[in-house]
Structure formats: structure tokens, C-alpha cells
Short mmCIF file of N, CA and C in Angstrom, two decimals:
data_model
loop_
_atom_site.label_atom_id
_atom_site.label_comp_id
_atom_site.label_asym_id
_atom_site.label_seq_id
_atom_site.Cartn_x
_atom_site.Cartn_y
_atom_site.Cartn_z
N VAL A 1 -161.94 -57.49 37.05
CA VAL A 1 -160.73 -57.62 36.26
C VAL A 1 -160.46 -59.10 35.96
N ILE A 2 -160.52 -59.93 37.00
CA ILE A 2 -160.23 -61.35 36.82
C ILE A 2 -161.27 -62.00 35.90
N SER A 3 -162.53 -61.64 36.06
CA SER A 3 -163.58 -62.18 35.18
C SER A 3 -163.30 -61.83 33.73
N GLY A 4 -162.86 -60.60 33.51
CA GLY A 4 -162.52 -60.16 32.15
C GLY A 4 -161.36 -60.94 31.57
N LEU A 5 -160.37 -61.26 32.40
CA LEU A 5 -159.23 -62.04 31.93
C LEU A 5 -159.63 -63.48 31.61
N ILE A 6 -160.55 -64.03 32.40
CA ILE A 6 -161.03 -65.38 32.10
C ILE A 6 -161.77 -65.38 30.76
N LYS A 7 -162.56 -64.34 30.52
CA LYS A 7 -163.27 -64.22 29.24
C LYS A 7 -162.28 -64.06 28.09
N MET A 8 -161.23 -63.26 28.31
CA MET A 8 -160.20 -63.07 27.28
C MET A 8 -159.52 -64.41 26.98
N PHE A 9 -159.21 -65.17 28.03
CA PHE A 9 -158.61 -66.50 27.85
C PHE A 9 -159.54 -67.37 27.01
N SER A 10 -160.81 -67.40 27.36
CA SER A 10 -161.79 -68.22 26.66
C SER A 10 -161.85 -67.86 25.18
N ASN A 11 -161.81 -66.56 24.88
CA ASN A 11 -161.84 -66.10 23.50
C ASN A 11 -160.57 -66.49 22.75
N GLU A 12 -159.41 -66.28 23.37
CA GLU A 12 -158.13 -66.60 22.73
C GLU A 12 -157.99 -68.10 22.50
N ALA A 13 -158.44 -68.90 23.47
CA ALA A 13 -158.30 -70.35 23.40
C ALA A 13 -159.41 -71.00 22.58
N HIS A 14 -160.43 -70.23 22.25
CA HIS A 14 -161.59 -70.74 21.52
C HIS A 14 -162.23 -71.91 22.27
N VAL A 15 -162.39 -71.73 23.59
CA VAL A 15 -163.02 -72.75 24.42
C VAL A 15 -164.16 -72.12 25.22
N SER A 16 -165.12 -72.96 25.53
CA SER A 16 -166.21 -72.55 26.41
C SER A 16 -165.94 -73.21 27.76
N ILE A 17 -165.87 -72.42 28.80
CA ILE A 17 -165.58 -72.94 30.13
C ILE A 17 -166.90 -73.30 30.81
N PRO A 18 -167.06 -74.58 31.20
CA PRO A 18 -168.28 -74.99 31.91
C PRO A 18 -168.44 -74.20 33.21
N ASP A 19 -169.68 -73.98 33.62
CA ASP A 19 -169.96 -73.17 34.81
C ASP A 19 -169.21 -73.64 36.05
N TYR A 20 -169.19 -74.96 36.28
CA TYR A 20 -168.54 -75.46 37.50
C TYR A 20 -167.03 -75.16 37.47
N GLN A 21 -166.40 -75.25 36.29
CA GLN A 21 -164.97 -74.94 36.20
C GLN A 21 -164.74 -73.44 36.27
N TYR A 22 -165.64 -72.66 35.69
CA TYR A 22 -165.51 -71.21 35.74
C TYR A 22 -165.49 -70.74 37.19
N LYS A 23 -166.42 -71.26 37.99
CA LYS A 23 -166.49 -70.87 39.40
C LYS A 23 -165.23 -71.27 40.14
N GLN A 24 -164.71 -72.45 39.86
CA GLN A 24 -163.48 -72.92 40.49
C GLN A 24 -162.29 -72.05 40.08
N ILE A 25 -162.18 -71.75 38.80
CA ILE A 25 -161.09 -70.91 38.29
C ILE A 25 -161.16 -69.53 38.93
N LEU A 26 -162.35 -68.93 38.94
CA LEU A 26 -162.53 -67.60 39.52
C LEU A 26 -162.15 -67.60 41.00
N ARG A 27 -162.59 -68.60 41.74
CA ARG A 27 -162.29 -68.69 43.18
C ARG A 27 -160.78 -68.82 43.40
N ASN A 28 -160.14 -69.71 42.65
CA ASN A 28 -158.70 -69.92 42.81
C ASN A 28 -157.90 -68.68 42.45
N LEU A 29 -158.28 -68.01 41.38
CA LEU A 29 -157.57 -66.79 40.99
C LEU A 29 -157.79 -65.68 42.01
N THR A 30 -158.99 -65.56 42.53
CA THR A 30 -159.29 -64.55 43.54
C THR A 30 -158.48 -64.80 44.80
N ASP A 31 -158.36 -66.09 45.18
CA ASP A 31 -157.61 -66.45 46.38
C ASP A 31 -156.13 -66.10 46.27
N MET A 32 -155.57 -66.12 45.06
CA MET A 32 -154.14 -65.85 44.93
C MET A 32 -153.81 -64.36 44.89
N GLY A 33 -154.82 -63.50 44.89
CA GLY A 33 -154.58 -62.06 44.89
C GLY A 33 -154.60 -61.51 43.47
N GLN A 34 -155.08 -60.30 43.34
CA GLN A 34 -155.31 -59.73 42.01
C GLN A 34 -154.03 -59.60 41.19
N SER A 35 -152.97 -59.10 41.78
CA SER A 35 -151.72 -58.90 41.03
C SER A 35 -151.17 -60.22 40.51
N ASN A 36 -151.11 -61.23 41.37
CA ASN A 36 -150.60 -62.54 40.95
C ASN A 36 -151.52 -63.18 39.92
N ALA A 37 -152.82 -63.04 40.11
CA ALA A 37 -153.79 -63.61 39.17
C ALA A 37 -153.67 -62.95 37.79
N ILE A 38 -153.49 -61.64 37.77
CA ILE A 38 -153.34 -60.93 36.49
C ILE A 38 -152.07 -61.40 35.78
N ASP A 39 -150.96 -61.47 36.52
CA ASP A 39 -149.70 -61.93 35.92
C ASP A 39 -149.85 -63.33 35.34
N LEU A 40 -150.46 -64.22 36.11
CA LEU A 40 -150.65 -65.60 35.67
C LEU A 40 -151.51 -65.66 34.42
N MET A 41 -152.62 -64.94 34.44
CA MET A 41 -153.54 -64.99 33.30
C MET A 41 -152.90 -64.42 32.04
N TYR A 42 -152.14 -63.32 32.15
CA TYR A 42 -151.47 -62.78 30.97
C TYR A 42 -150.45 -63.76 30.42
N THR A 43 -149.74 -64.47 31.30
CA THR A 43 -148.77 -65.46 30.86
C THR A 43 -149.47 -66.61 30.12
N VAL A 44 -150.56 -67.10 30.70
CA VAL A 44 -151.32 -68.20 30.09
C VAL A 44 -151.92 -67.76 28.76
N ILE A 45 -152.54 -66.59 28.73
CA ILE A 45 -153.16 -66.08 27.49
C ILE A 45 -152.11 -65.92 26.40
N ASP A 46 -150.93 -65.40 26.76
CA ASP A 46 -149.86 -65.22 25.78
C ASP A 46 -149.44 -66.56 25.19
N LYS A 47 -149.22 -67.55 26.03
CA LYS A 47 -148.79 -68.88 25.55
C LYS A 47 -149.88 -69.52 24.68
N VAL A 48 -151.13 -69.40 25.10
CA VAL A 48 -152.24 -69.96 24.33
C VAL A 48 -152.37 -69.27 22.98
N SER A 49 -152.25 -67.95 22.96
CA SER A 49 -152.43 -67.21 21.70
C SER A 49 -151.30 -67.49 20.71
N ARG A 50 -150.14 -67.91 21.21
CA ARG A 50 -149.02 -68.26 20.32
C ARG A 50 -149.17 -69.67 19.77
N GLY A 51 -150.16 -70.41 20.24
CA GLY A 51 -150.42 -71.75 19.74
C GLY A 51 -149.54 -72.82 20.37
N GLY A 52 -148.94 -72.52 21.50
CA GLY A 52 -148.04 -73.48 22.13
C GLY A 52 -148.71 -74.42 23.10
N VAL A 53 -150.04 -74.44 23.12
CA VAL A 53 -150.75 -75.27 24.10
C VAL A 53 -151.82 -76.07 23.37
N GLN A 54 -151.80 -77.39 23.59
CA GLN A 54 -152.80 -78.24 22.92
C GLN A 54 -154.10 -78.33 23.70
N ASN A 55 -154.03 -78.23 25.03
CA ASN A 55 -155.23 -78.30 25.88
C ASN A 55 -155.26 -77.02 26.73
N PRO A 56 -155.77 -75.92 26.19
CA PRO A 56 -155.71 -74.63 26.89
C PRO A 56 -156.37 -74.65 28.27
N LEU A 57 -157.52 -75.27 28.40
CA LEU A 57 -158.21 -75.27 29.69
C LEU A 57 -157.42 -76.09 30.71
N GLY A 58 -156.89 -77.21 30.29
CA GLY A 58 -156.05 -78.01 31.17
C GLY A 58 -154.79 -77.25 31.58
N TYR A 59 -154.20 -76.55 30.62
CA TYR A 59 -153.00 -75.75 30.90
C TYR A 59 -153.31 -74.66 31.93
N LEU A 60 -154.46 -74.01 31.79
CA LEU A 60 -154.86 -72.99 32.75
C LEU A 60 -155.02 -73.58 34.14
N MET A 61 -155.68 -74.73 34.24
CA MET A 61 -155.90 -75.36 35.54
C MET A 61 -154.58 -75.76 36.19
N VAL A 62 -153.67 -76.34 35.43
CA VAL A 62 -152.36 -76.73 35.96
C VAL A 62 -151.57 -75.49 36.39
N SER A 63 -151.65 -74.43 35.60
CA SER A 63 -150.94 -73.19 35.93
C SER A 63 -151.45 -72.60 37.24
N ILE A 64 -152.75 -72.61 37.43
CA ILE A 64 -153.34 -72.09 38.67
C ILE A 64 -152.90 -72.95 39.85
N THR A 65 -152.96 -74.27 39.69
CA THR A 65 -152.57 -75.18 40.76
C THR A 65 -151.10 -74.99 41.12
N SER A 66 -150.24 -74.88 40.11
CA SER A 66 -148.81 -74.70 40.35
C SER A 66 -148.53 -73.37 41.05
N ALA A 67 -149.26 -72.33 40.68
CA ALA A 67 -149.05 -71.01 41.28
C ALA A 67 -149.57 -70.97 42.71
N SER A 68 -150.50 -71.85 43.05
CA SER A 68 -151.10 -71.85 44.38
C SER A 68 -150.28 -72.62 45.41
N VAL A 69 -149.30 -73.41 44.95
CA VAL A 69 -148.46 -74.18 45.87
C VAL A 69 -147.57 -73.20 46.63
N PRO A 70 -147.59 -73.25 47.97
CA PRO A 70 -146.76 -72.31 48.74
C PRO A 70 -145.29 -72.51 48.45
N LYS A 71 -144.57 -71.41 48.32
CA LYS A 71 -143.15 -71.45 48.08
C LYS A 71 -142.41 -71.26 49.40
N PRO A 72 -141.20 -71.84 49.54
CA PRO A 72 -140.44 -71.66 50.78
C PRO A 72 -140.17 -70.18 51.06
N GLN A 73 -140.16 -69.83 52.33
CA GLN A 73 -139.93 -68.44 52.74
C GLN A 73 -138.47 -68.22 53.08
N GLY A 74 -138.01 -67.00 52.94
CA GLY A 74 -136.67 -66.63 53.36
C GLY A 74 -135.58 -67.32 52.57
N GLY A 75 -134.45 -67.58 53.24
CA GLY A 75 -133.31 -68.16 52.58
C GLY A 75 -133.24 -69.67 52.70
N GLU A 76 -134.32 -70.28 53.11
CA GLU A 76 -134.31 -71.72 53.28
C GLU A 76 -134.37 -72.45 51.96
N ILE A 77 -133.51 -73.47 51.84
CA ILE A 77 -133.55 -74.34 50.68
C ILE A 77 -133.63 -75.77 51.23
N ASN A 78 -134.65 -76.50 50.83
CA ASN A 78 -134.86 -77.86 51.32
C ASN A 78 -134.87 -77.95 52.85
N GLY A 79 -135.39 -76.94 53.51
CA GLY A 79 -135.54 -76.98 54.97
C GLY A 79 -134.28 -76.63 55.74
N THR A 80 -133.24 -76.21 55.04
CA THR A 80 -132.00 -75.83 55.74
C THR A 80 -131.66 -74.38 55.45
N ASN A 81 -130.89 -73.77 56.31
CA ASN A 81 -130.47 -72.38 56.08
C ASN A 81 -129.14 -72.33 55.39
#
């Protein structure tokens, strides 16, 4: 599923993803779990297909990195309850 979404992104963005980046993207998306990866990829593909992104591959990489940053758990805000 994730491989298919990466291919869909590549087609929509009209970019060819180098092998080393493809492997990194696939690994990062797989690590975040299928449901989250699918949601992220559909969001990125939608934005790219609307023409709102000048560097689609860079946008994808930043989106993956941002989604991979752990979020605070529970009701904590800035380390306080």
C-alpha cells in the first residue's frame, strides 16, 4: 500500500525519486504505521496535485520528518499538568 502511495505521489508531482531517497521514504513511512502513513501521503498528494508546492520531494521529506517527531502524551503542555 505504502509503495503504491509513493508511486502515486511521484506521478502527481512529476518527479523521479532517487533509489536512496525512495528507500529512506519507504522506511520512514513504514516506521510510522500504515494508517498514519496513508493519511500523511494522501494529505501530501492532495496538496501537490493542487499545485501548492514548489518542491514536492522536499515537501514530502519535511512532512515525514514533522510527522515522526513524538508528540506529548496525555494532558501535559510544556512539561506541566
